[in-house]
Amino acid sequence: MLRITDRYVLREIIPPFLLGLLVLTFVLMLPPLMNEAEELIAKGVDGFIISSMMLMLVPQGLGLALPMALLMGILMGLGRMSTDRETVALQACGVSVYRMLGPVALLALLATGATFYVIEVVVPDANQRFRELMLQVYTSRAEGEVKPRVFYDGFDGVTLYVREVSPAGWRDVFLADSRNAGRMDVSVAERGRVEVDPERQAVHIVLSEGTRHRSDAGDPTAYELHEFSDLRISIGMEAMFPQSAPQRGLAELRLPALRREAERMRAAGESPHAPIMEMHERFSIPIACLVFALVGVGLGITTRKDARSSSFALGIGVIFIYYVSMYLPEAMAKGALVSPHLAKWLPNLVLGIAGLALVVWRSHLAERPIVDSLLHRRGRPGAGGSATSAGNGSEPAAAHAVRLSAGGHRGLSLLDWYVLHMYLRWVSMALVGLLGIFYISTFIDLSDKLFKGQTDLPQLLEYFWFATPQFVYFVLPISALLATLVTIGTLTRSSELTVMKACGISLARAALPMFALSLVWSGCLFALEEGVLGQANRRAEALRHEIRSGTPPPSNLLGRRWIAGDGNTLYHSRYVQPEREAIDGLSVYELEDGPWRIRRRTYAAHATFANGWEGRDVWTRGFPDPGAEEGAPVYASAAARPLPYVDPPETFRTEQPDPDVMGFRELDRYIETLRARGLDVVSLVVALHRKASFPFVCLVLTLIAVPFAVTTGSRGALYGVGAGIVLAFSYWVILSVFGAIGSAGLLTPALAAWSPNVLFGGTAAYFLLTART
């Protein structure tokens, strides 16, 4: 039977635990929501399927979030009690640390069972269902993987360049097939699409109304040209869907199946360490809830006056140490230095012993007379008492600030500084904490490559460095939202906001510093977008590709093979030497409209630039209009020849344009270039307007957070944070939906990009105007 003290401790821990679970799950769901969901909506995938896919990702996030949220709840709940000296009072009344550990242990046992059920039962089936749904989506909309005017090399040995992509398929297609050694087959067609046969594991690219060029690298005179009305090119299913095969992996197997897999590997003479460690991980992560309970009690019960505010950052640090240390023994097990039966349990053993030592230390500290002296010293006026005391030691801080600012100081008043101090503290904590969550989840995703020797720690740290701007771009709006909700909620619950209103300070005036800073955050987002974000994302994607595959990405500048030049000219090269302005194995494809076809093809074994391009061992083939009298191809060769129609060296020095990583001005110029060529740029115009509208998300979420925090503040700031997470999730869903609708041409680009801000901004204005001020 739970005593009153036990129920009181649980009431303090459970709300921040549930809040942490909501926040952590939302943060882990944010990247797939921003990337996969919006892309699927743009492809026209049914909303029910998209919702099902996003729902299937929730259990995987819950498996990681439950132990982390439990630690956060314990630290924040006990931290609040420690801040208000309630833990000191309980110990002074004879309630020991071990007695307070009782209700925490009960909650940890419940969390352990829930975590085991999620990891063992829910996650395998959800992962498998997600992969099946993804295969179903790609089966029906496979051609949507190809972006317009961007070379796509996701097929094994096949490169695609498409000028326009629509729900009906591709228009103006250029396909290069280099799967046959020593031969390059180039097909140019007016239309194209992908056909997938999942039962036979077959994928076909179907081209319509075009020509096929077949050449021999060793003999330039051996050239074949064929016209076709329909051409089917087969590629392997693995090349199209390397991550979407319906077969179950270790993460999708339950314990009995994992045991059978380990026995099969032993019988085959293979090392069964992978399924063994997977089995032990199914138990070690749930047991982490008990370990975190010990650590949480040991760190949460303290005499510091800022215990609650430091709990969030402290919890992130402990979680980071735990998950990093979980994968170090895994590497040792693969190197036969540690038994695979022990590898997953080492972090629990280390942190468990540390947590037990902390609890014992806290218990011994509480038994000493220092408790009385601490209670007496902390209770003296002017000795660092409550954060809501200032000046004479009894006047509420807000009233004191209002009284001192009543004289009309120029610039920021003392009240503004008071609100800013509280707001900036929570912004900093939320930003650091959420960034830590991103780092942890990313490390977990890539750590297997580190421990398999496919990458090293400096390269992984370099990836984190270049991925940080994108992480900040994601979490800064959420941090501003959480900080606003907690600040206003705290002022409401402590009646400080009521004091401000009584002194003639309206709600809008009290929140003015937060509104001003939200504009600063919006400016930071726009500066990130225009400054470092594009280049950082390019480098991060290149590093991620190299970490994943062990090879440099195909778009690497020195090894880049395909480049789109000015006009309708495409270039292929074996190697580019930008410092010497030289190119080896240069092929030039000059295409023309109406119909889309190759007009002239040039090959130079080596080309150098000196006041113009000069080629060596050059051959050229011209392909006149099929309706002309001279319809046969014209062939010419020379040992050396000028190449005046080749773009300047700057074209080969720059990266291939990708709208996703361009800044506002860069994308605007790119759109004008494509529009001048008569190409469809609707989706790019939507992306351009979104680059201008999205940074204002900080202001919009702050505007709507203020009235919501006032209405929920009397119940505590945590309720407001929960409402804020729902608001943020709703904002991102609406942002993705309107972006997809605009890309489909159903709304004007400006309206599609700015509608979420208008909807949420209008709602915020209504609540602000109707709030009691």
Short mmCIF file of N, CA and C in Angstrom, two decimals, residues 632-700:
data_model
loop_
_atom_site.label_atom_id
_atom_site.label_comp_id
_atom_site.label_asym_id
_atom_site.label_seq_id
_atom_site.Cartn_x
_atom_site.Cartn_y
_atom_site.Cartn_z
N ALA A 632 22.14 10.89 -92.11
CA ALA A 632 23.12 9.99 -91.53
C ALA A 632 24.03 10.74 -90.57
N PRO A 633 24.52 10.07 -89.49
CA PRO A 633 25.44 10.73 -88.56
C PRO A 633 26.73 11.13 -89.27
N VAL A 634 27.30 12.24 -88.81
CA VAL A 634 28.55 12.76 -89.38
C VAL A 634 29.66 12.50 -88.38
N TYR A 635 30.70 11.78 -88.80
CA TYR A 635 31.79 11.41 -87.91
C TYR A 635 33.06 12.14 -88.32
N ALA A 636 33.81 12.64 -87.33
CA ALA A 636 35.09 13.30 -87.59
C ALA A 636 36.00 13.07 -86.39
N SER A 637 37.31 12.95 -86.65
CA SER A 637 38.27 12.74 -85.57
C SER A 637 39.51 13.58 -85.84
N ALA A 638 40.27 13.86 -84.77
CA ALA A 638 41.50 14.65 -84.91
C ALA A 638 42.38 14.37 -83.70
N ALA A 639 43.71 14.50 -83.89
CA ALA A 639 44.65 14.32 -82.78
C ALA A 639 44.52 15.46 -81.77
N ALA A 640 44.21 16.65 -82.24
CA ALA A 640 44.01 17.81 -81.37
C ALA A 640 42.99 18.73 -82.01
N ARG A 641 42.15 19.33 -81.17
CA ARG A 641 41.10 20.19 -81.73
C ARG A 641 40.60 21.12 -80.63
N PRO A 642 40.31 22.38 -80.95
CA PRO A 642 39.67 23.28 -79.98
C PRO A 642 38.24 22.81 -79.68
N LEU A 643 37.81 23.07 -78.47
CA LEU A 643 36.45 22.70 -78.05
C LEU A 643 35.74 23.96 -77.55
N PRO A 644 35.38 24.87 -78.47
CA PRO A 644 34.81 26.16 -78.05
C PRO A 644 33.43 26.04 -77.41
N TYR A 645 32.72 24.95 -77.64
CA TYR A 645 31.36 24.81 -77.12
C TYR A 645 31.33 24.21 -75.71
N VAL A 646 32.49 23.90 -75.13
CA VAL A 646 32.55 23.38 -73.76
C VAL A 646 32.53 24.54 -72.77
N ASP A 647 31.76 24.40 -71.70
CA ASP A 647 31.62 25.45 -70.69
C ASP A 647 32.97 25.78 -70.04
N PRO A 648 33.11 26.97 -69.45
CA PRO A 648 34.38 27.35 -68.81
C PRO A 648 34.68 26.46 -67.61
N PRO A 649 35.92 26.50 -67.10
CA PRO A 649 36.33 25.61 -66.00
C PRO A 649 35.49 25.77 -64.74
N GLU A 650 34.87 26.96 -64.53
CA GLU A 650 34.07 27.16 -63.32
C GLU A 650 32.94 26.14 -63.22
N THR A 651 32.41 25.71 -64.37
CA THR A 651 31.34 24.72 -64.36
C THR A 651 31.80 23.43 -63.72
N PHE A 652 33.04 23.05 -63.94
CA PHE A 652 33.56 21.79 -63.43
C PHE A 652 34.13 21.92 -62.02
N ARG A 653 34.27 23.16 -61.53
CA ARG A 653 34.77 23.37 -60.17
C ARG A 653 33.64 23.38 -59.15
N THR A 654 32.45 23.76 -59.58
CA THR A 654 31.34 23.92 -58.65
C THR A 654 30.59 22.61 -58.48
N GLU A 655 29.89 22.52 -57.35
CA GLU A 655 29.08 21.34 -57.08
C GLU A 655 27.81 21.37 -57.93
N GLN A 656 27.27 20.19 -58.21
CA GLN A 656 26.02 20.08 -58.95
C GLN A 656 24.90 20.75 -58.14
N PRO A 657 24.13 21.64 -58.73
CA PRO A 657 23.10 22.34 -57.96
C PRO A 657 22.05 21.38 -57.42
N ASP A 658 21.75 21.54 -56.15
CA ASP A 658 20.70 20.76 -55.49
C ASP A 658 19.83 21.74 -54.73
N PRO A 659 18.56 21.90 -55.12
CA PRO A 659 17.70 22.90 -54.49
C PRO A 659 17.58 22.74 -52.98
N ASP A 660 17.70 21.51 -52.47
CA ASP A 660 17.52 21.27 -51.04
C ASP A 660 18.60 21.94 -50.19
N VAL A 661 19.76 22.18 -50.75
CA VAL A 661 20.86 22.76 -49.96
C VAL A 661 21.27 24.14 -50.46
N MET A 662 20.44 24.76 -51.29
CA MET A 662 20.74 26.11 -51.78
C MET A 662 20.22 27.16 -50.81
N GLY A 663 20.88 28.32 -50.79
CA GLY A 663 20.36 29.47 -50.08
C GLY A 663 19.26 30.15 -50.89
N PHE A 664 18.64 31.17 -50.27
CA PHE A 664 17.51 31.84 -50.92
C PHE A 664 17.92 32.48 -52.24
N ARG A 665 18.98 33.29 -52.20
CA ARG A 665 19.40 33.98 -53.43
C ARG A 665 19.92 33.01 -54.47
N GLU A 666 20.64 31.99 -54.03
CA GLU A 666 21.17 31.00 -54.97
C GLU A 666 20.04 30.25 -55.65
N LEU A 667 19.03 29.87 -54.89
CA LEU A 667 17.89 29.17 -55.47
C LEU A 667 17.10 30.08 -56.39
N ASP A 668 16.97 31.35 -56.02
CA ASP A 668 16.25 32.30 -56.87
C ASP A 668 16.91 32.43 -58.24
N ARG A 669 18.24 32.53 -58.26
CA ARG A 669 18.96 32.60 -59.53
C ARG A 669 18.79 31.30 -60.33
N TYR A 670 18.82 30.20 -59.64
CA TYR A 670 18.67 28.91 -60.31
C TYR A 670 17.29 28.79 -60.95
N ILE A 671 16.26 29.26 -60.25
CA ILE A 671 14.90 29.21 -60.79
C ILE A 671 14.78 30.07 -62.05
N GLU A 672 15.37 31.27 -62.01
CA GLU A 672 15.33 32.13 -63.19
C GLU A 672 16.01 31.49 -64.39
N THR A 673 17.12 30.79 -64.14
CA THR A 673 17.81 30.09 -65.23
C THR A 673 16.93 29.01 -65.83
N LEU A 674 16.28 28.22 -64.97
CA LEU A 674 15.43 27.15 -65.47
C LEU A 674 14.17 27.69 -66.14
N ARG A 675 13.62 28.78 -65.59
CA ARG A 675 12.42 29.36 -66.19
C ARG A 675 12.72 29.90 -67.59
N ALA A 676 13.93 30.45 -67.76
CA ALA A 676 14.32 30.95 -69.08
C ALA A 676 14.41 29.83 -70.11
N ARG A 677 14.64 28.60 -69.63
CA ARG A 677 14.68 27.46 -70.54
C ARG A 677 13.31 26.86 -70.79
N GLY A 678 12.27 27.44 -70.18
CA GLY A 678 10.92 26.95 -70.38
C GLY A 678 10.56 25.72 -69.56
N LEU A 679 11.26 25.49 -68.44
CA LEU A 679 11.03 24.30 -67.64
C LEU A 679 10.06 24.59 -66.50
N ASP A 680 9.42 23.54 -66.01
CA ASP A 680 8.47 23.65 -64.90
C ASP A 680 9.24 23.88 -63.60
N VAL A 681 8.96 24.98 -62.91
CA VAL A 681 9.70 25.32 -61.69
C VAL A 681 8.76 25.52 -60.50
N VAL A 682 7.55 24.98 -60.56
CA VAL A 682 6.57 25.22 -59.50
C VAL A 682 7.09 24.71 -58.16
N SER A 683 7.59 23.48 -58.12
CA SER A 683 8.07 22.92 -56.85
C SER A 683 9.25 23.72 -56.31
N LEU A 684 10.09 24.23 -57.20
CA LEU A 684 11.23 25.02 -56.75
C LEU A 684 10.78 26.38 -56.22
N VAL A 685 9.75 26.97 -56.81
CA VAL A 685 9.23 28.25 -56.31
C VAL A 685 8.62 28.07 -54.93
N VAL A 686 7.93 26.93 -54.71
CA VAL A 686 7.41 26.63 -53.37
C VAL A 686 8.56 26.54 -52.37
N ALA A 687 9.62 25.83 -52.77
CA ALA A 687 10.79 25.72 -51.88
C ALA A 687 11.41 27.08 -51.61
N LEU A 688 11.43 27.96 -52.61
CA LEU A 688 11.99 29.30 -52.43
C LEU A 688 11.18 30.09 -51.40
N HIS A 689 9.85 30.08 -51.53
CA HIS A 689 9.02 30.81 -50.57
C HIS A 689 9.12 30.20 -49.17
N ARG A 690 9.31 28.90 -49.10
CA ARG A 690 9.45 28.28 -47.78
C ARG A 690 10.76 28.68 -47.10
N LYS A 691 11.79 28.90 -47.90
CA LYS A 691 13.04 29.37 -47.31
C LYS A 691 12.87 30.74 -46.67
N ALA A 692 11.93 31.52 -47.19
CA ALA A 692 11.66 32.83 -46.59
C ALA A 692 10.66 32.74 -45.44
N SER A 693 9.70 31.80 -45.52
CA SER A 693 8.64 31.73 -44.52
C SER A 693 9.02 30.91 -43.29
N PHE A 694 9.80 29.85 -43.49
CA PHE A 694 10.06 28.95 -42.36
C PHE A 694 10.80 29.63 -41.20
N PRO A 695 11.79 30.49 -41.43
CA PRO A 695 12.46 31.11 -40.27
C PRO A 695 11.51 31.82 -39.32
N PHE A 696 10.35 32.29 -39.81
CA PHE A 696 9.41 32.98 -38.94
C PHE A 696 8.66 32.02 -38.02
N VAL A 697 8.98 30.71 -38.11
CA VAL A 697 8.34 29.75 -37.22
C VAL A 697 8.64 30.07 -35.77
N CYS A 698 9.81 30.64 -35.48
CA CYS A 698 10.13 31.01 -34.09
C CYS A 698 9.16 32.06 -33.55
N LEU A 699 8.89 33.08 -34.35
CA LEU A 699 7.95 34.12 -33.94
C LEU A 699 6.53 33.56 -33.82
N VAL A 700 6.12 32.75 -34.80
CA VAL A 700 4.76 32.22 -34.81
C VAL A 700 4.52 31.33 -33.59
#
